[in-house]
mmCIF file of C-alpha atoms in Angstrom:
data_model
loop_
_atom_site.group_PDB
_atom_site.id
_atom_site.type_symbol
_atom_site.label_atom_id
_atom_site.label_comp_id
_atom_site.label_asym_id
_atom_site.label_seq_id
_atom_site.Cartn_x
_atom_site.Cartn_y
_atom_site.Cartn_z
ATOM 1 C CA UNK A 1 16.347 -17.785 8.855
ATOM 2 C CA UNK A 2 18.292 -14.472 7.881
ATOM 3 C CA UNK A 3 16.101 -11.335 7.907
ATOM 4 C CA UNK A 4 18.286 -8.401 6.973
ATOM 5 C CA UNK A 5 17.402 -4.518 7.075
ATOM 6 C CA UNK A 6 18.826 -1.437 5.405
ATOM 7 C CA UNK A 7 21.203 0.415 7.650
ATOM 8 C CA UNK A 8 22.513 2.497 5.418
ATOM 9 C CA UNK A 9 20.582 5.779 3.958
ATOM 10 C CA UNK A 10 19.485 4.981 0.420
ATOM 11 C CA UNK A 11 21.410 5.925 -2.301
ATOM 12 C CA UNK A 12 20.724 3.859 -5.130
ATOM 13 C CA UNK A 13 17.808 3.732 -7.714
ATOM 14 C CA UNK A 14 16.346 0.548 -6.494
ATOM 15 C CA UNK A 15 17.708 -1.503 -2.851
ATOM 16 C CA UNK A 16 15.780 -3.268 -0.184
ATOM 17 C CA UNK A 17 14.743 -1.950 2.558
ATOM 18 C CA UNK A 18 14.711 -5.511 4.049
ATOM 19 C CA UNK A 19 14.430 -9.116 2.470
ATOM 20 C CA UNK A 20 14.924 -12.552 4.177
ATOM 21 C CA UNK A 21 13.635 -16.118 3.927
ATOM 22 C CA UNK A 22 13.134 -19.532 5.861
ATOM 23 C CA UNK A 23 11.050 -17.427 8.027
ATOM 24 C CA UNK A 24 7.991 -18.949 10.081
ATOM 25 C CA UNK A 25 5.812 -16.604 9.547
ATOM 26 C CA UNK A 26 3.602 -15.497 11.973
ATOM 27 C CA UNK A 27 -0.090 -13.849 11.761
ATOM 28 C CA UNK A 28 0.239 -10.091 10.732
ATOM 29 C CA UNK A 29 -2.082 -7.549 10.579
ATOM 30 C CA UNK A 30 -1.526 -3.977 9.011
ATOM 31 C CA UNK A 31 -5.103 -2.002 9.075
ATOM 32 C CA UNK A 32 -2.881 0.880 7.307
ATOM 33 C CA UNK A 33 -1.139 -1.110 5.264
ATOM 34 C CA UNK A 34 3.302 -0.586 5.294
ATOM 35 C CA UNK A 35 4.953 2.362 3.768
ATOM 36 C CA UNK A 36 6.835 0.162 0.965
ATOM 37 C CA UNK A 37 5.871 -2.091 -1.824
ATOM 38 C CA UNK A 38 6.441 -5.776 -0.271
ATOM 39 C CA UNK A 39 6.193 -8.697 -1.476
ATOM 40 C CA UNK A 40 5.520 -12.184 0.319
ATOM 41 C CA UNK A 41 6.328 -15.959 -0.991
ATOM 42 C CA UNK A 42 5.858 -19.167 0.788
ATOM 43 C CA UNK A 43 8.726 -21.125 0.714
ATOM 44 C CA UNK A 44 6.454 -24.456 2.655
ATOM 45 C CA UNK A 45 3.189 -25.350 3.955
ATOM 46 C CA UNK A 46 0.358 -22.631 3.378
ATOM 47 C CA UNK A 47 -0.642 -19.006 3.804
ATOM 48 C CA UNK A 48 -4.178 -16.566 3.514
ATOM 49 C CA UNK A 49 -3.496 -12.953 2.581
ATOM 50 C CA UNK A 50 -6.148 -10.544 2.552
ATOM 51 C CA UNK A 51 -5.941 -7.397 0.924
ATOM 52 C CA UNK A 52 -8.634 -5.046 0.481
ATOM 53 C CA UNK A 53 -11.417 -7.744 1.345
ATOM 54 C CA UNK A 54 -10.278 -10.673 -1.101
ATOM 55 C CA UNK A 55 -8.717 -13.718 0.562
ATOM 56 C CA UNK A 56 -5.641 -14.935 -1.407
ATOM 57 C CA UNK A 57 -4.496 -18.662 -0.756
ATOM 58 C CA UNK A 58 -0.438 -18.894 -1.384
ATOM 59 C CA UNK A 59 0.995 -22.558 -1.552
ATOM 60 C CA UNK A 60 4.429 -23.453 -2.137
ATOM 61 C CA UNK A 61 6.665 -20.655 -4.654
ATOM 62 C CA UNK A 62 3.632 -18.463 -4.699
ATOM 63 C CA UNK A 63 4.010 -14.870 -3.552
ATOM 64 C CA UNK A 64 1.833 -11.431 -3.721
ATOM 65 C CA UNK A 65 3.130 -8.164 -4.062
ATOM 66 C CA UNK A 66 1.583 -5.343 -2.216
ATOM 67 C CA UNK A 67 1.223 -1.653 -2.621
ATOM 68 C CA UNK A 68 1.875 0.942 -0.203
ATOM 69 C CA UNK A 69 -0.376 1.438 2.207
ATOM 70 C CA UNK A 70 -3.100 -0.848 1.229
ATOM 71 C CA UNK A 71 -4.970 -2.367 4.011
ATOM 72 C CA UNK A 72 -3.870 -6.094 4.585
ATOM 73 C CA UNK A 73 -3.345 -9.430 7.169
ATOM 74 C CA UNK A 74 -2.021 -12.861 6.991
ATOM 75 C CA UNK A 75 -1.703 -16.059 8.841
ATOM 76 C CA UNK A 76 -0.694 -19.596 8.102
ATOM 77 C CA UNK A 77 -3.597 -22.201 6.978
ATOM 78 C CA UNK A 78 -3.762 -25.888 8.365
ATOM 79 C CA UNK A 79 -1.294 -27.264 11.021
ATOM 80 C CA UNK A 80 1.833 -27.468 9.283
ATOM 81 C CA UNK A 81 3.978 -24.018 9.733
ATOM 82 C CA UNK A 82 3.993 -21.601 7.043
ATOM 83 C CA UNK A 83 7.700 -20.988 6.468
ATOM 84 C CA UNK A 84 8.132 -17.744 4.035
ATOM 85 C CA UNK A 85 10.628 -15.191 1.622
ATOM 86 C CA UNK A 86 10.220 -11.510 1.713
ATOM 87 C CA UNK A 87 11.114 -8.800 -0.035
ATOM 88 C CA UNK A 88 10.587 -4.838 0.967
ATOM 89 C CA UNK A 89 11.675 -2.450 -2.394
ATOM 90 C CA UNK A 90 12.793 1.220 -1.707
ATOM 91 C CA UNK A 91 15.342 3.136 -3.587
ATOM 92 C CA UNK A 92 15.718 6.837 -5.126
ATOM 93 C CA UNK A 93 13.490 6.346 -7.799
ATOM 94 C CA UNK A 94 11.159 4.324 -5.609
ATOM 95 C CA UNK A 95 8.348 6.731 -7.187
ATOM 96 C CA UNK A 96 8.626 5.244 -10.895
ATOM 97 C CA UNK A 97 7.631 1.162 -9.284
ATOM 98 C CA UNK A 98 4.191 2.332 -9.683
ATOM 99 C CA UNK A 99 3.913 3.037 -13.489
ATOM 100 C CA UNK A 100 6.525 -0.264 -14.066
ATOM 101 C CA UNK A 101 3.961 -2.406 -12.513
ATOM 102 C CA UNK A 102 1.368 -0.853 -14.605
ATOM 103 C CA UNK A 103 -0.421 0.941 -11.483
ATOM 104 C CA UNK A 104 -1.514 -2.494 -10.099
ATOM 105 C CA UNK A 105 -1.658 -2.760 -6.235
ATOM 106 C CA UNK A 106 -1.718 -6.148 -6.039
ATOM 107 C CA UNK A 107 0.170 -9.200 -8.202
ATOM 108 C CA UNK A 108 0.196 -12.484 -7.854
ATOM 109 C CA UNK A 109 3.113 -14.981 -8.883
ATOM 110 C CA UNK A 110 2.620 -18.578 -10.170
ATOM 111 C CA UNK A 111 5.339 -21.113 -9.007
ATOM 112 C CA UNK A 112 7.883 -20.586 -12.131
ATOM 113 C CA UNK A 113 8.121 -17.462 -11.218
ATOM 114 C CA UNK A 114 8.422 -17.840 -7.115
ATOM 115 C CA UNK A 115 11.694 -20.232 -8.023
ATOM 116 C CA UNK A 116 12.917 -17.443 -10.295
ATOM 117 C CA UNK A 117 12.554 -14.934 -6.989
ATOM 118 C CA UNK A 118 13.702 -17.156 -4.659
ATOM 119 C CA UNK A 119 16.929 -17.930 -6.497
ATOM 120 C CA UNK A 120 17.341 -13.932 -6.741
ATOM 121 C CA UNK A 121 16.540 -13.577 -3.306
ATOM 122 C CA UNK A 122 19.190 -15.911 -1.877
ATOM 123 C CA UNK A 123 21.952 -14.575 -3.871
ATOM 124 C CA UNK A 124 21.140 -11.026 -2.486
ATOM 125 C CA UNK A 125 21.272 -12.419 1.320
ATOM 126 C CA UNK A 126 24.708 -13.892 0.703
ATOM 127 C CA UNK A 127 25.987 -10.797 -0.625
ATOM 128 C CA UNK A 128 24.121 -8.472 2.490
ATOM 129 C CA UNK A 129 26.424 -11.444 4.399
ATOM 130 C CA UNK A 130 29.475 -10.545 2.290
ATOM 131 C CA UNK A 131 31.604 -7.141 3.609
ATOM 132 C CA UNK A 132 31.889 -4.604 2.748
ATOM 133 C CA UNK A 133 28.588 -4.749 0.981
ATOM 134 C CA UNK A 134 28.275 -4.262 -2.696
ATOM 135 C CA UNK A 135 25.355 -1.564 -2.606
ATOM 136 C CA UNK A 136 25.249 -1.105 -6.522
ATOM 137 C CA UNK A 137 25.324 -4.459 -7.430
ATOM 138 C CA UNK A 138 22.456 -5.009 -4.525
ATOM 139 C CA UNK A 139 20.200 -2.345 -6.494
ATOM 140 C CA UNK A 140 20.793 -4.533 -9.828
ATOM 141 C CA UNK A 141 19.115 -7.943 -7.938
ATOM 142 C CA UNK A 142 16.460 -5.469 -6.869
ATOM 143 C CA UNK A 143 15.583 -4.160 -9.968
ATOM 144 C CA UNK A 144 16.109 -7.689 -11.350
ATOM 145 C CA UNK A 145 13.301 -9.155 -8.523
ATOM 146 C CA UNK A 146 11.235 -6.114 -9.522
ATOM 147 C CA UNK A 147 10.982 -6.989 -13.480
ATOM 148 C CA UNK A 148 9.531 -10.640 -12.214
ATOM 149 C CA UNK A 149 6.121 -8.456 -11.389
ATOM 150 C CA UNK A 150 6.104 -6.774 -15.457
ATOM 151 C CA UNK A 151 3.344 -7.685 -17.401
ATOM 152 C CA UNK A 152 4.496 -7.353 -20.573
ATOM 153 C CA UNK A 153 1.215 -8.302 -21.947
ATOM 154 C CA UNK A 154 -0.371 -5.191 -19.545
ATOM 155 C CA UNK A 155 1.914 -2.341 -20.665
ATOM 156 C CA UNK A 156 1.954 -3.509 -23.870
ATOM 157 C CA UNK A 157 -1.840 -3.219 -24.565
ATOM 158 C CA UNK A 158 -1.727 0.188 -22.752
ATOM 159 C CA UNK A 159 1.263 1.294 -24.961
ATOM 160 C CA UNK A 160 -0.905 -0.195 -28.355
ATOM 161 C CA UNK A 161 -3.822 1.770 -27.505
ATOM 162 C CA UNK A 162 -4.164 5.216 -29.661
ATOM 163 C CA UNK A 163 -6.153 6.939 -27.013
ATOM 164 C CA UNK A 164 -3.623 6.186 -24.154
ATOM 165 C CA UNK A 165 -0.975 6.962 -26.497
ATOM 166 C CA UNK A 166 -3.149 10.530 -27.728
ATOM 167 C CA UNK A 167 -3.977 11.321 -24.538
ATOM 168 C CA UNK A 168 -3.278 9.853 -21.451
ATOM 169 C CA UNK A 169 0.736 8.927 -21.567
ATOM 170 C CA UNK A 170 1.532 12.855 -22.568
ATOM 171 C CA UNK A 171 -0.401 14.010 -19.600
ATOM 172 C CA UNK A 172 1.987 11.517 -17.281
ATOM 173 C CA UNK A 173 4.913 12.807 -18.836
ATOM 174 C CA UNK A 174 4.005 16.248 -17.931
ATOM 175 C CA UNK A 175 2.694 15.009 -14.138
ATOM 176 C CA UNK A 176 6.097 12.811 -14.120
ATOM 177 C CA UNK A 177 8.520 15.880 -14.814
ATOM 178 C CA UNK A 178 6.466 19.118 -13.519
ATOM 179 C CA UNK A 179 4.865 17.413 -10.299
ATOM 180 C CA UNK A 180 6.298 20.286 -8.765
ATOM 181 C CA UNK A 181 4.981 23.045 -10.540
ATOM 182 C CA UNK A 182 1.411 24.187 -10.180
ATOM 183 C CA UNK A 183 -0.606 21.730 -12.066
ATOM 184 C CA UNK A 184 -4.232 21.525 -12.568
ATOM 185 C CA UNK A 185 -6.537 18.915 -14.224
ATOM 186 C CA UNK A 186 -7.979 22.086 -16.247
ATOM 187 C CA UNK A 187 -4.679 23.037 -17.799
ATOM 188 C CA UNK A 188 -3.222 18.989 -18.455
ATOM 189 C CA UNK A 189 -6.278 18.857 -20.161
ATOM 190 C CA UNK A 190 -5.750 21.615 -22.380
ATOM 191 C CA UNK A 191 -2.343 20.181 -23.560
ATOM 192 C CA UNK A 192 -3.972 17.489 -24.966
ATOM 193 C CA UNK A 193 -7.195 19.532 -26.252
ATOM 194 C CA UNK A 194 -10.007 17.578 -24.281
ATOM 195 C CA UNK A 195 -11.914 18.435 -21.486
ATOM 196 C CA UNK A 196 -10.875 17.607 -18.076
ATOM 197 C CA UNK A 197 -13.858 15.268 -17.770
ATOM 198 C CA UNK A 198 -13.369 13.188 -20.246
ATOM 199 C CA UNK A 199 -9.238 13.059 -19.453
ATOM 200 C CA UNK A 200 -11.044 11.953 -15.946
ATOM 201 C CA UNK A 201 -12.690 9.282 -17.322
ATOM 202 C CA UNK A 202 -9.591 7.920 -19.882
ATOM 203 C CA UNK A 203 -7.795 8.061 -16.602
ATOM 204 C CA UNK A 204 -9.830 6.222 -14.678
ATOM 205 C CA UNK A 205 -10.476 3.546 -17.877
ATOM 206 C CA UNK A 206 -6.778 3.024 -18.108
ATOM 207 C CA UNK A 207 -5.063 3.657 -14.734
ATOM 208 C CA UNK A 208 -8.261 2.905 -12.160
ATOM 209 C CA UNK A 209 -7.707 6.062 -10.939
ATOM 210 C CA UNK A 210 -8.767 10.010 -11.875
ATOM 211 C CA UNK A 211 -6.294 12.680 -13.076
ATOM 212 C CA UNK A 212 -6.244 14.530 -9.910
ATOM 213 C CA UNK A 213 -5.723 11.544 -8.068
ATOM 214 C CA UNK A 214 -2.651 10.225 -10.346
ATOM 215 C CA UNK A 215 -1.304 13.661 -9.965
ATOM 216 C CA UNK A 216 -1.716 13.908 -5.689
ATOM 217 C CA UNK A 217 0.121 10.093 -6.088
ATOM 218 C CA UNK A 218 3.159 11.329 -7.907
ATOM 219 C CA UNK A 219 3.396 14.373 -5.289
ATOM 220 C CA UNK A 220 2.963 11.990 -2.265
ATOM 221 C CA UNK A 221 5.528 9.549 -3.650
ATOM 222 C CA UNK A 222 8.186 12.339 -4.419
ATOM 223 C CA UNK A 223 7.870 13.624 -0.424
ATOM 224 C CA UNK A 224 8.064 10.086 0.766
ATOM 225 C CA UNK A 225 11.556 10.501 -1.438
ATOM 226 C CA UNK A 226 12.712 13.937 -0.173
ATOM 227 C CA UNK A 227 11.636 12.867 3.672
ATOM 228 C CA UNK A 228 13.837 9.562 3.707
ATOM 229 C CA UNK A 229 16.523 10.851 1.770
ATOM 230 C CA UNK A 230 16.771 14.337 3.680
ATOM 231 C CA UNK A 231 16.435 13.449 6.597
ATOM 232 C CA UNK A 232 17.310 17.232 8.248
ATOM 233 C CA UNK A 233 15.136 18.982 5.435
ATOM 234 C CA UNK A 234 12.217 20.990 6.963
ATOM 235 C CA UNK A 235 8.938 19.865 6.077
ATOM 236 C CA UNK A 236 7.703 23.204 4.090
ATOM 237 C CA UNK A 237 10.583 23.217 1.720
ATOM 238 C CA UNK A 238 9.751 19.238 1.351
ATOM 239 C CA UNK A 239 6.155 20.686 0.997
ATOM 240 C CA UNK A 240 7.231 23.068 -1.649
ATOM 241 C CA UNK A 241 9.533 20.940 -3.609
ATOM 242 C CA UNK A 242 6.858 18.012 -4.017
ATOM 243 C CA UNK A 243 4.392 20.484 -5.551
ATOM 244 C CA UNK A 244 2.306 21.424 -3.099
ATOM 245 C CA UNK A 245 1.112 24.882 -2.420
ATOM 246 C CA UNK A 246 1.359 25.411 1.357
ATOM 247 C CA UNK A 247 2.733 23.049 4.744
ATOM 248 C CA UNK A 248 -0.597 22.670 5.975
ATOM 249 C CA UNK A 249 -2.222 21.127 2.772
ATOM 250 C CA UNK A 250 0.663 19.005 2.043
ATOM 251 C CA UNK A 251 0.206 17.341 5.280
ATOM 252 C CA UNK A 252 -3.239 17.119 5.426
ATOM 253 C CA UNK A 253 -3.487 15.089 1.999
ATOM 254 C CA UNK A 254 -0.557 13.044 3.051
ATOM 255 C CA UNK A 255 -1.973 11.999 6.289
ATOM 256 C CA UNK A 256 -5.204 11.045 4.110
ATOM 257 C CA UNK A 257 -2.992 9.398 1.426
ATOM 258 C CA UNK A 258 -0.910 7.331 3.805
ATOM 259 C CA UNK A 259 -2.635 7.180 7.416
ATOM 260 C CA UNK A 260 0.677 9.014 9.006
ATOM 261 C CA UNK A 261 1.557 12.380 9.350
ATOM 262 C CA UNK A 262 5.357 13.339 7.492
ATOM 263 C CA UNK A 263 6.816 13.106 10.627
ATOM 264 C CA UNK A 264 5.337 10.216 11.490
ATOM 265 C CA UNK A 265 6.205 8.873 8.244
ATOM 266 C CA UNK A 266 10.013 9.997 8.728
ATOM 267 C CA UNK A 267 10.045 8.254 12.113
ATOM 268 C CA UNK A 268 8.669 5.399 10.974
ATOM 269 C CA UNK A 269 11.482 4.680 7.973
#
């Protein structure tokens, strides 16, 4: 049952943090959630995850991928043991996993896929096992695991639609590349000639989430970046870089955003 962690500082676009499998899983319970997308297969026997309220039942090859920070548990279900693969994604451009998975916190995998994963999986543990590690081609099985949670289907009806296309996908260009200048709803709003109401409620229609919100997301995910990849940078600059307008703010809406201060977080990864 090999569970292997990153020990190295991360480099690449994509890499795991950790990943193993053949693990008997034992009853967790994260009432903040973990700092990475993570995702969770049963490899035997049966599991309950709850996320966010809903009960999920996972039998044999099916998984569920988790967001960041969102509130979850789970436990084996019947007598047998509930033996399990995992994978944890982080990587340099960690911060664009979001918008490939079409802003869904939670997806669920049907057992076609799970084999697909778990053949992906294994190959990556035998080359962690293989020295001196091949980092880069590591980051391709990553990114390869990562395309098994695309909906094609999803991103496609969002990329068909006129008034995502009109209004909403400029506006996460702009967020994308100027998250750290000083952007308001009011003036994304006017570069797309509606009012910041109604690119509110287009946001919330396409994305489940507001503008503002989208916007304080990018920010957050770019300092998660800057404090695991500088490790020695000071937290204003980090602050500053990520678009925020003072220390104190920028770690009062990450500590809301993620349940741990940047330190904290920093500590923690």
């Amino acid at each position: 049952m090999p569970i292997l962690f990153r020990s190295t500082p991360v480099v690449e676009p994509f890499t795991f943090d950790s990943l193993g499998n053949h693990w008997e899983q034992d009853r967790i319970s994260r009432p903040k959630g973990y700092p990475f997308y993570h995702y969770l297969q049963t490899e035997s026997g049966t599991g309950a995850v709850k996320v966010d309220g809903k009960t999920y039942l996972l039998h044999e090859n099916e998984g569920i991928l988790i967001a960041p920070f969102l509130r979850h548990s789970y436990e084996k279900q019947g007598e047998e043991p509930w033996f399990t693969l995992f994978a944890v994604f982080t990587g340099t451009v960690e911060s664009s996993i979001p918008q490939m998975l079409g802003n869904r916190r939670v997806i669920l995998t049907h057992p076609d896929q799970g084999k697909r994963i778990a053949v992906i999986l294994s190959e990556s543990i035998r080359k962690y096992e293989t020295l001196p590690v091949d980092e880069k081609q590591l980051s391709i099985d990553c990114y390869r695991l990562l395309m098994n949670f695309v909906d094609g289907v999803h991103t496609r009806k969002l990329a068909e639609d006129p008034l995502y296309q009109r209004y909403v996908e400029p506006v996460i260009r702009e967020i994308e590349s100027h998250y750290d200048l000083d952007l308001t709803v009011e003036a994304l709003s006017r570069q797309v000639y509606i009012t910041p109401q109604y690119l509110t409620r287009l946001f919330r229609r396409f994305l489940n989430c507001s503008t503002y919100e989208y916007l304080t997301s990018c920010r957050i995910r770019r300092a998660k970046e800057f404090l695991i990849t500088n490790p020695r940078m000071e937290i204003q600059q980090i602050a500053r870089m990520a678009g925020f307008s003072d220390a104190s703010h920028f770690i009062a809406i990450f500590r809301k955003t993620t349940g741990l201060t940047p330190l904290e977080f920093r500590k923690l990864n």
